[in-house]
Tab-separated table of C-alpha atoms in Angstrom:
chain	number	residue	atom	x	y	z
A	1	MET	CA	58.241	-64.313	6.079
A	2	ASP	CA	55.788	-63.648	8.899
A	3	SER	CA	57.784	-60.612	9.943
A	4	ASP	CA	57.609	-59.222	6.435
A	5	LEU	CA	53.821	-59.756	6.392
A	6	ILE	CA	53.365	-57.834	9.610
A	7	HIS	CA	55.596	-55.032	8.350
A	8	ASN	CA	53.637	-54.657	5.135
A	9	ASP	CA	50.242	-54.385	6.964
A	10	SER	CA	51.032	-50.929	8.407
A	11	PHE	CA	48.157	-48.602	9.553
A	12	ASP	CA	49.474	-45.454	7.982
A	13	PRO	CA	46.886	-45.463	5.087
A	14	GLU	CA	43.967	-45.806	7.510
A	15	ASP	CA	45.413	-43.106	9.762
A	16	ALA	CA	45.720	-40.736	6.794
A	17	TYR	CA	42.154	-41.604	5.742
A	18	ALA	CA	40.845	-40.785	9.227
A	19	ALA	CA	42.696	-37.494	9.270
A	20	GLU	CA	41.265	-36.697	5.852
A	21	GLN	CA	37.781	-37.475	7.162
A	22	VAL	CA	38.235	-35.149	10.164
A	23	GLU	CA	39.585	-32.391	7.908
A	24	TRP	CA	36.561	-32.872	5.657
A	25	LEU	CA	34.244	-32.531	8.612
A	26	LEU	CA	35.915	-29.299	9.717
A	27	GLN	CA	35.540	-27.868	6.206
A	28	TRP	CA	31.976	-29.054	6.160
A	29	ASN	CA	31.351	-27.155	9.417
A	30	ASN	CA	32.452	-23.904	7.757
A	31	HIS	CA	29.769	-24.316	5.116
A	32	LEU	CA	27.031	-25.378	7.545
A	33	CYS	CA	24.860	-22.275	7.153
A	34	MET	CA	24.808	-22.515	3.345
A	35	GLU	CA	24.293	-26.295	3.250
A	36	SER	CA	22.083	-26.841	6.281
A	37	ASP	CA	19.670	-29.090	4.401
A	38	VAL	CA	22.451	-31.583	3.399
A	39	ALA	CA	24.585	-31.327	6.567
A	40	ALA	CA	22.715	-33.823	8.766
A	41	THR	CA	22.858	-36.587	6.137
A	42	ALA	CA	26.579	-35.988	5.484
A	43	LEU	CA	27.382	-36.135	9.216
A	44	LYS	CA	25.534	-39.419	9.636
A	45	MET	CA	27.348	-40.937	6.654
A	46	GLN	CA	30.690	-39.700	8.023
A	47	LEU	CA	29.948	-41.218	11.422
A	48	ILE	CA	29.121	-44.521	9.763
A	49	SER	CA	32.433	-44.308	7.889
A	50	VAL	CA	34.344	-43.695	11.138
A	51	ASN	CA	32.610	-46.592	12.856
A	52	SER	CA	33.451	-48.797	9.866
A	53	LEU	CA	37.073	-47.708	10.109
A	54	LYS	CA	37.097	-48.508	13.796
A	55	GLU	CA	35.724	-51.985	13.102
A	56	LYS	CA	38.386	-52.516	10.432
A	57	LEU	CA	41.102	-51.486	12.888
A	58	LYS	CA	39.800	-53.831	15.525
A	59	LEU	CA	39.645	-56.642	12.973
A	60	LYS	CA	43.193	-55.831	11.897
A	61	LEU	CA	44.293	-55.871	15.522
A	62	ASP	CA	42.744	-59.301	15.988
A	63	GLN	CA	44.512	-60.482	12.858
A	64	LEU	CA	47.790	-59.106	14.137
A	65	GLY	CA	47.225	-60.875	17.435
A	66	GLU	CA	46.649	-64.112	15.658
A	67	MET	CA	49.636	-63.521	13.465
A	68	LEU	CA	51.686	-62.699	16.543
A	69	GLY	CA	50.567	-65.964	18.161
A	70	ASP	CA	51.450	-67.874	15.015
A	71	ALA	CA	54.752	-66.099	14.847
A	72	CYS	CA	55.495	-66.948	18.458
A	73	SER	CA	54.724	-70.551	17.755
A	74	SER	CA	56.994	-70.608	14.722
A	75	LEU	CA	59.756	-68.756	16.552
A	76	GLU	CA	60.004	-71.479	19.156
A	77	HIS	CA	61.965	-73.490	16.581
A	78	ARG	CA	64.378	-70.680	15.825
A	79	SER	CA	67.384	-69.549	17.719
A	80	THR	CA	66.877	-67.624	20.926
A	81	ASN	CA	68.557	-64.394	19.727
A	82	LYS	CA	66.643	-64.231	16.473
A	83	LEU	CA	63.422	-65.038	18.262
A	84	ASP	CA	63.964	-62.266	20.734
A	85	ASP	CA	64.660	-59.791	17.947
A	86	GLU	CA	61.555	-60.739	16.032
A	87	PHE	CA	59.513	-60.736	19.228
A	88	GLN	CA	60.679	-57.265	20.134
A	89	THR	CA	59.905	-56.121	16.597
A	90	LEU	CA	56.425	-57.590	16.744
A	91	LYS	CA	55.932	-56.178	20.210
A	92	ALA	CA	56.959	-52.741	19.044
A	93	LYS	CA	54.623	-52.944	16.066
A	94	LEU	CA	51.848	-54.149	18.347
A	95	GLU	CA	52.409	-51.260	20.712
A	96	GLU	CA	52.503	-48.862	17.766
A	97	THR	CA	49.260	-50.360	16.493
A	98	GLN	CA	47.652	-50.065	19.915
A	99	ASN	CA	48.785	-46.471	20.166
A	100	LYS	CA	47.303	-45.763	16.767
A	101	ILE	CA	44.106	-47.485	17.844
A	102	HIS	CA	43.910	-45.370	20.999
A	103	LEU	CA	44.648	-42.294	18.928
A	104	LEU	CA	41.883	-43.247	16.523
A	105	ILE	CA	39.542	-43.894	19.468
A	106	ASP	CA	40.389	-40.442	20.845
A	107	ARG	CA	39.832	-38.963	17.419
A	108	ASP	CA	36.584	-40.880	17.176
A	109	LEU	CA	35.441	-39.442	20.529
A	110	GLU	CA	36.486	-35.975	19.422
A	111	LEU	CA	34.725	-36.527	16.115
A	112	ARG	CA	31.604	-37.649	17.955
A	113	ARG	CA	31.693	-34.496	20.079
A	114	THR	CA	32.203	-32.452	16.932
A	115	VAL	CA	29.282	-34.200	15.283
A	116	GLU	CA	27.107	-33.583	18.353
A	117	GLN	CA	28.125	-29.911	18.372
A	118	LEU	CA	27.479	-29.627	14.632
A	119	THR	CA	24.136	-31.357	15.093
A	120	HIS	CA	23.288	-28.931	17.874
A	121	ASP	CA	24.347	-26.013	15.680
A	122	LEU	CA	22.334	-27.457	12.824
A	123	GLN	CA	19.255	-27.696	15.030
A	124	PHE	CA	19.802	-24.120	16.212
A	125	VAL	CA	20.229	-22.898	12.649
A	126	THR	CA	17.146	-24.859	11.577
A	127	LEU	CA	15.146	-23.316	14.446
A	128	GLN	CA	16.301	-19.844	13.469
A	129	LYS	CA	15.441	-20.614	9.863
A	130	ASP	CA	11.926	-21.719	10.892
A	131	GLN	CA	11.455	-18.581	13.003
A	132	LEU	CA	12.678	-16.384	10.178
A	133	THR	CA	10.341	-18.226	7.814
A	134	ILE	CA	7.400	-17.591	10.142
A	135	GLU	CA	8.358	-13.899	10.456
A	136	ARG	CA	8.777	-13.667	6.675
A	137	ASP	CA	5.371	-15.268	6.070
A	138	GLY	CA	3.823	-12.849	8.569
A	139	MET	CA	5.428	-9.877	6.854
A	140	VAL	CA	4.315	-11.150	3.428
A	141	LEU	CA	0.760	-11.551	4.721
A	142	LYS	CA	0.844	-8.063	6.253
A	143	LEU	CA	2.204	-6.599	3.021
A	144	GLU	CA	-0.529	-8.344	1.029
A	145	GLU	CA	-3.173	-6.926	3.378
A	146	GLN	CA	-1.687	-3.430	3.084
A	147	GLU	CA	-1.502	-3.778	-0.693
A	148	SER	CA	-5.158	-4.872	-0.821
A	149	SER	CA	-6.179	-1.957	1.428
A	150	TYR	CA	-4.133	0.475	-0.694
A	151	LYS	CA	-5.717	-0.802	-3.902
A	152	GLY	CA	-9.153	-0.373	-2.300
A	153	MET	CA	-8.316	3.204	-1.303
A	154	VAL	CA	-6.973	3.966	-4.770
A	155	ALA	CA	-10.086	2.537	-6.391
A	156	LYS	CA	-12.298	4.548	-4.025
A	157	GLN	CA	-10.350	7.736	-4.742
A	158	ASP	CA	-10.553	7.068	-8.477
A	159	GLN	CA	-14.310	6.689	-8.160
A	160	GLN	CA	-14.517	9.924	-6.132
A	161	ILE	CA	-12.392	11.705	-8.708
A	162	ARG	CA	-14.657	10.499	-11.536
A	163	SER	CA	-17.728	11.594	-9.537
A	164	MET	CA	-16.149	15.027	-8.923
A	165	GLN	CA	-15.281	15.331	-12.616
A	166	VAL	CA	-18.904	14.554	-13.522
A	167	ILE	CA	-20.123	17.108	-10.958
A	168	ILE	CA	-17.655	19.720	-12.248
A	169	SER	CA	-18.698	19.062	-15.839
A	170	GLU	CA	-22.384	19.358	-14.937
A	171	SER	CA	-21.666	22.504	-12.898
A	172	GLN	CA	-19.757	24.070	-15.783
A	173	HIS	CA	-22.610	23.199	-18.121
A	174	GLU	CA	-25.109	24.674	-15.677
A	175	ILE	CA	-22.956	27.792	-15.309
A	176	CYS	CA	-22.823	28.194	-19.080
A	177	GLN	CA	-26.614	27.823	-19.231
A	178	LYS	CA	-27.111	30.358	-16.478
A	179	GLU	CA	-24.636	32.750	-18.108
A	180	ALA	CA	-26.512	32.438	-21.402
A	181	LEU	CA	-29.797	32.964	-19.525
A	182	ARG	CA	-28.316	36.009	-17.720
A	183	ARG	CA	-27.208	37.519	-21.005
A	184	GLN	CA	-30.603	36.843	-22.511
A	185	LEU	CA	-32.265	38.443	-19.473
A	186	LEU	CA	-30.006	41.485	-19.851
A	187	VAL	CA	-31.022	41.725	-23.476
A	188	ASP	CA	-34.676	41.317	-22.535
A	189	LEU	CA	-34.381	43.931	-19.779
A	190	GLU	CA	-32.727	46.339	-22.183
A	191	GLY	CA	-35.563	45.721	-24.589
A	192	GLN	CA	-38.135	46.163	-21.818
A	193	GLU	CA	-36.420	49.359	-20.748
A	194	GLN	CA	-36.626	50.709	-24.297
A	195	VAL	CA	-40.291	49.698	-24.476
A	196	HIS	CA	-40.942	51.326	-21.091
A	197	LEU	CA	-39.231	54.511	-22.131
A	198	GLN	CA	-41.294	54.549	-25.269
A	199	GLN	CA	-44.472	53.942	-23.223
A	200	MET	CA	-43.556	56.709	-20.805
A	201	GLU	CA	-42.933	59.053	-23.695
A	202	ALA	CA	-46.248	58.065	-25.224
A	203	GLN	CA	-48.003	58.591	-21.869
A	204	ARG	CA	-46.332	61.939	-21.474
A	205	GLN	CA	-47.440	62.988	-24.919
A	206	SER	CA	-50.931	61.716	-24.186
A	207	LEU	CA	-51.082	63.663	-20.944
A	208	VAL	CA	-49.823	66.770	-22.669
A	209	GLU	CA	-52.222	66.452	-25.559
A	210	ASN	CA	-55.378	64.959	-24.027
A	211	ASN	CA	-55.349	65.114	-20.247
A	212	GLU	CA	-54.069	68.513	-19.383
A	213	ASP	CA	-56.942	69.069	-16.958
A	214	SER	CA	-56.907	65.587	-15.397
A	215	ILE	CA	-54.781	65.903	-12.239
A	216	THR	CA	-56.776	63.820	-9.778
A	217	CYS	CA	-56.302	60.193	-8.706
A	218	SER	CA	-59.036	57.975	-10.161
A	219	ILE	CA	-59.039	55.878	-6.934
A	220	CYS	CA	-59.422	58.525	-4.207
A	221	TRP	CA	-60.390	61.496	-6.487
A	222	VAL	CA	-57.800	63.627	-4.724
A	223	THR	CA	-55.264	65.715	-6.603
A	224	TRP	CA	-51.885	63.948	-6.620
A	225	ASP	CA	-48.819	65.681	-5.242
A	226	ALA	CA	-45.527	66.647	-6.849
A	227	ASP	CA	-43.652	64.288	-4.518
A	228	GLY	CA	-44.271	62.161	-1.451
A	229	ASP	CA	-46.643	59.170	-0.992
A	230	HIS	CA	-49.340	60.543	-3.319
A	231	ARG	CA	-47.123	61.550	-6.226
A	232	VAL	CA	-48.335	60.624	-9.733
A	233	VAL	CA	-47.444	57.183	-11.095
A	234	SER	CA	-48.664	54.993	-13.970
A	235	LEU	CA	-49.111	51.336	-14.742
A	236	ALA	CA	-47.963	49.527	-17.912
A	237	CYS	CA	-51.396	50.121	-19.433
A	238	GLY	CA	-50.845	53.928	-19.135
A	239	HIS	CA	-53.461	54.865	-16.495
A	240	LEU	CA	-52.376	57.370	-13.802
A	241	PHE	CA	-52.887	57.075	-10.040
A	242	GLY	CA	-51.548	58.380	-6.775
A	243	HIS	CA	-48.595	56.256	-5.632
A	244	SER	CA	-49.978	55.215	-2.223
A	245	CYS	CA	-53.457	54.550	-3.650
A	246	ILE	CA	-52.347	52.196	-6.409
A	247	ARG	CA	-49.978	50.296	-4.083
A	248	ASN	CA	-52.790	49.725	-1.587
A	249	TYR	CA	-55.084	48.648	-4.429
A	250	LEU	CA	-52.525	46.193	-5.897
A	251	MET	CA	-52.212	44.579	-2.489
A	252	ARG	CA	-55.839	43.473	-2.878
A	253	SER	CA	-56.013	42.931	-6.636
A	254	GLU	CA	-53.402	42.362	-9.361
A	255	SER	CA	-55.092	44.343	-12.122
A	256	CYS	CA	-55.570	47.951	-13.238
A	257	PRO	CA	-58.643	49.455	-11.482
A	258	ILE	CA	-59.663	51.174	-14.749
A	259	CYS	CA	-59.035	48.692	-17.609
A	260	ARG	CA	-58.557	45.451	-15.546
A	261	GLN	CA	-55.292	44.656	-17.326
A	262	ALA	CA	-52.932	42.458	-15.238
A	263	ALA	CA	-50.619	44.567	-13.090
A	264	ASN	CA	-48.327	44.323	-10.068
A	265	PHE	CA	-45.846	46.451	-8.131
A	266	LEU	CA	-43.171	46.031	-10.787
A	267	HIS	CA	-45.379	47.819	-13.316
A	268	ILE	CA	-45.512	51.044	-11.281
A	269	ARG	CA	-43.634	53.859	-13.027
A	270	PHE	CA	-42.995	57.376	-11.792
A	271	ILE	CA	-44.135	60.162	-14.159
A	272	PHE	CA	-41.950	63.177	-14.915
A	273	GLY	CA	-43.273	65.802	-17.270
A	274	ARG	CA	-45.415	68.850	-17.855
A	275	HIS	CA	-49.159	69.272	-17.122
A	276	VAL	CA	-49.341	66.321	-14.729
A	277	LEU	CA	-49.226	68.346	-11.531
A	278	PRO	CA	-51.471	71.143	-10.237
A	279	ASN	CA	-50.715	74.727	-11.166
A	280	GLN	CA	-48.209	73.739	-13.879
A	281	THR	CA	-48.218	75.984	-16.926
A	282	GLN	CA	-46.788	75.562	-20.371
């Protein structure tokens, strides 16, 4: 009966469980990078499980030792041949159990080294993750600063564009006003030209009709010339003078020396016609 009890308490289930745990750890190592936040906790739990398995094996070994002692005591009353057979069987099972325990201890050491390596890898991955996080935060901060600077530049350019549009609009309005003024001035000049031509014609008719004998400058009382500095000219009021005389006079006073009507250099007009120069005949 004791032999059957020892035979039924085999360590194959625990050995398969330990192998399954090691296989699980190896698979867990392949997913370390994607599950770095959960890896440390899983490793610690697995190590606790292995230690628990080790304690169970030691307890089982102690139980087997006790059972072996009890079996030896009970076998003393049996026949020598049967006792030797059972003893050899128990000894073989004990050696097998010890071998399994040593194997599990070796696996435990290997598992510990694997856990240490995985822990080191986890720390390295965590350090890299922290460094990448710092670099990412720095890049995000730099991008935010560049975005803020870009938005400021865009706003400044928009303001400049609006200012330029206002300036262009005002300039176009001013150009339109000046163009209208220029056209009005052209119309006024054309009207003044017509008035001047009419005045010149009236002066010519007046000279022909009333002043045929008046061929002297009323400033210097010298006969004016047909050309040159002392040629005959008139002001807007119609009075005649030598060119050089009236220019010198207008430099001192801006009025006609005869009628005192306002006059300046722009009012000087050259006279072309009959009976305004000496020795001219009809």
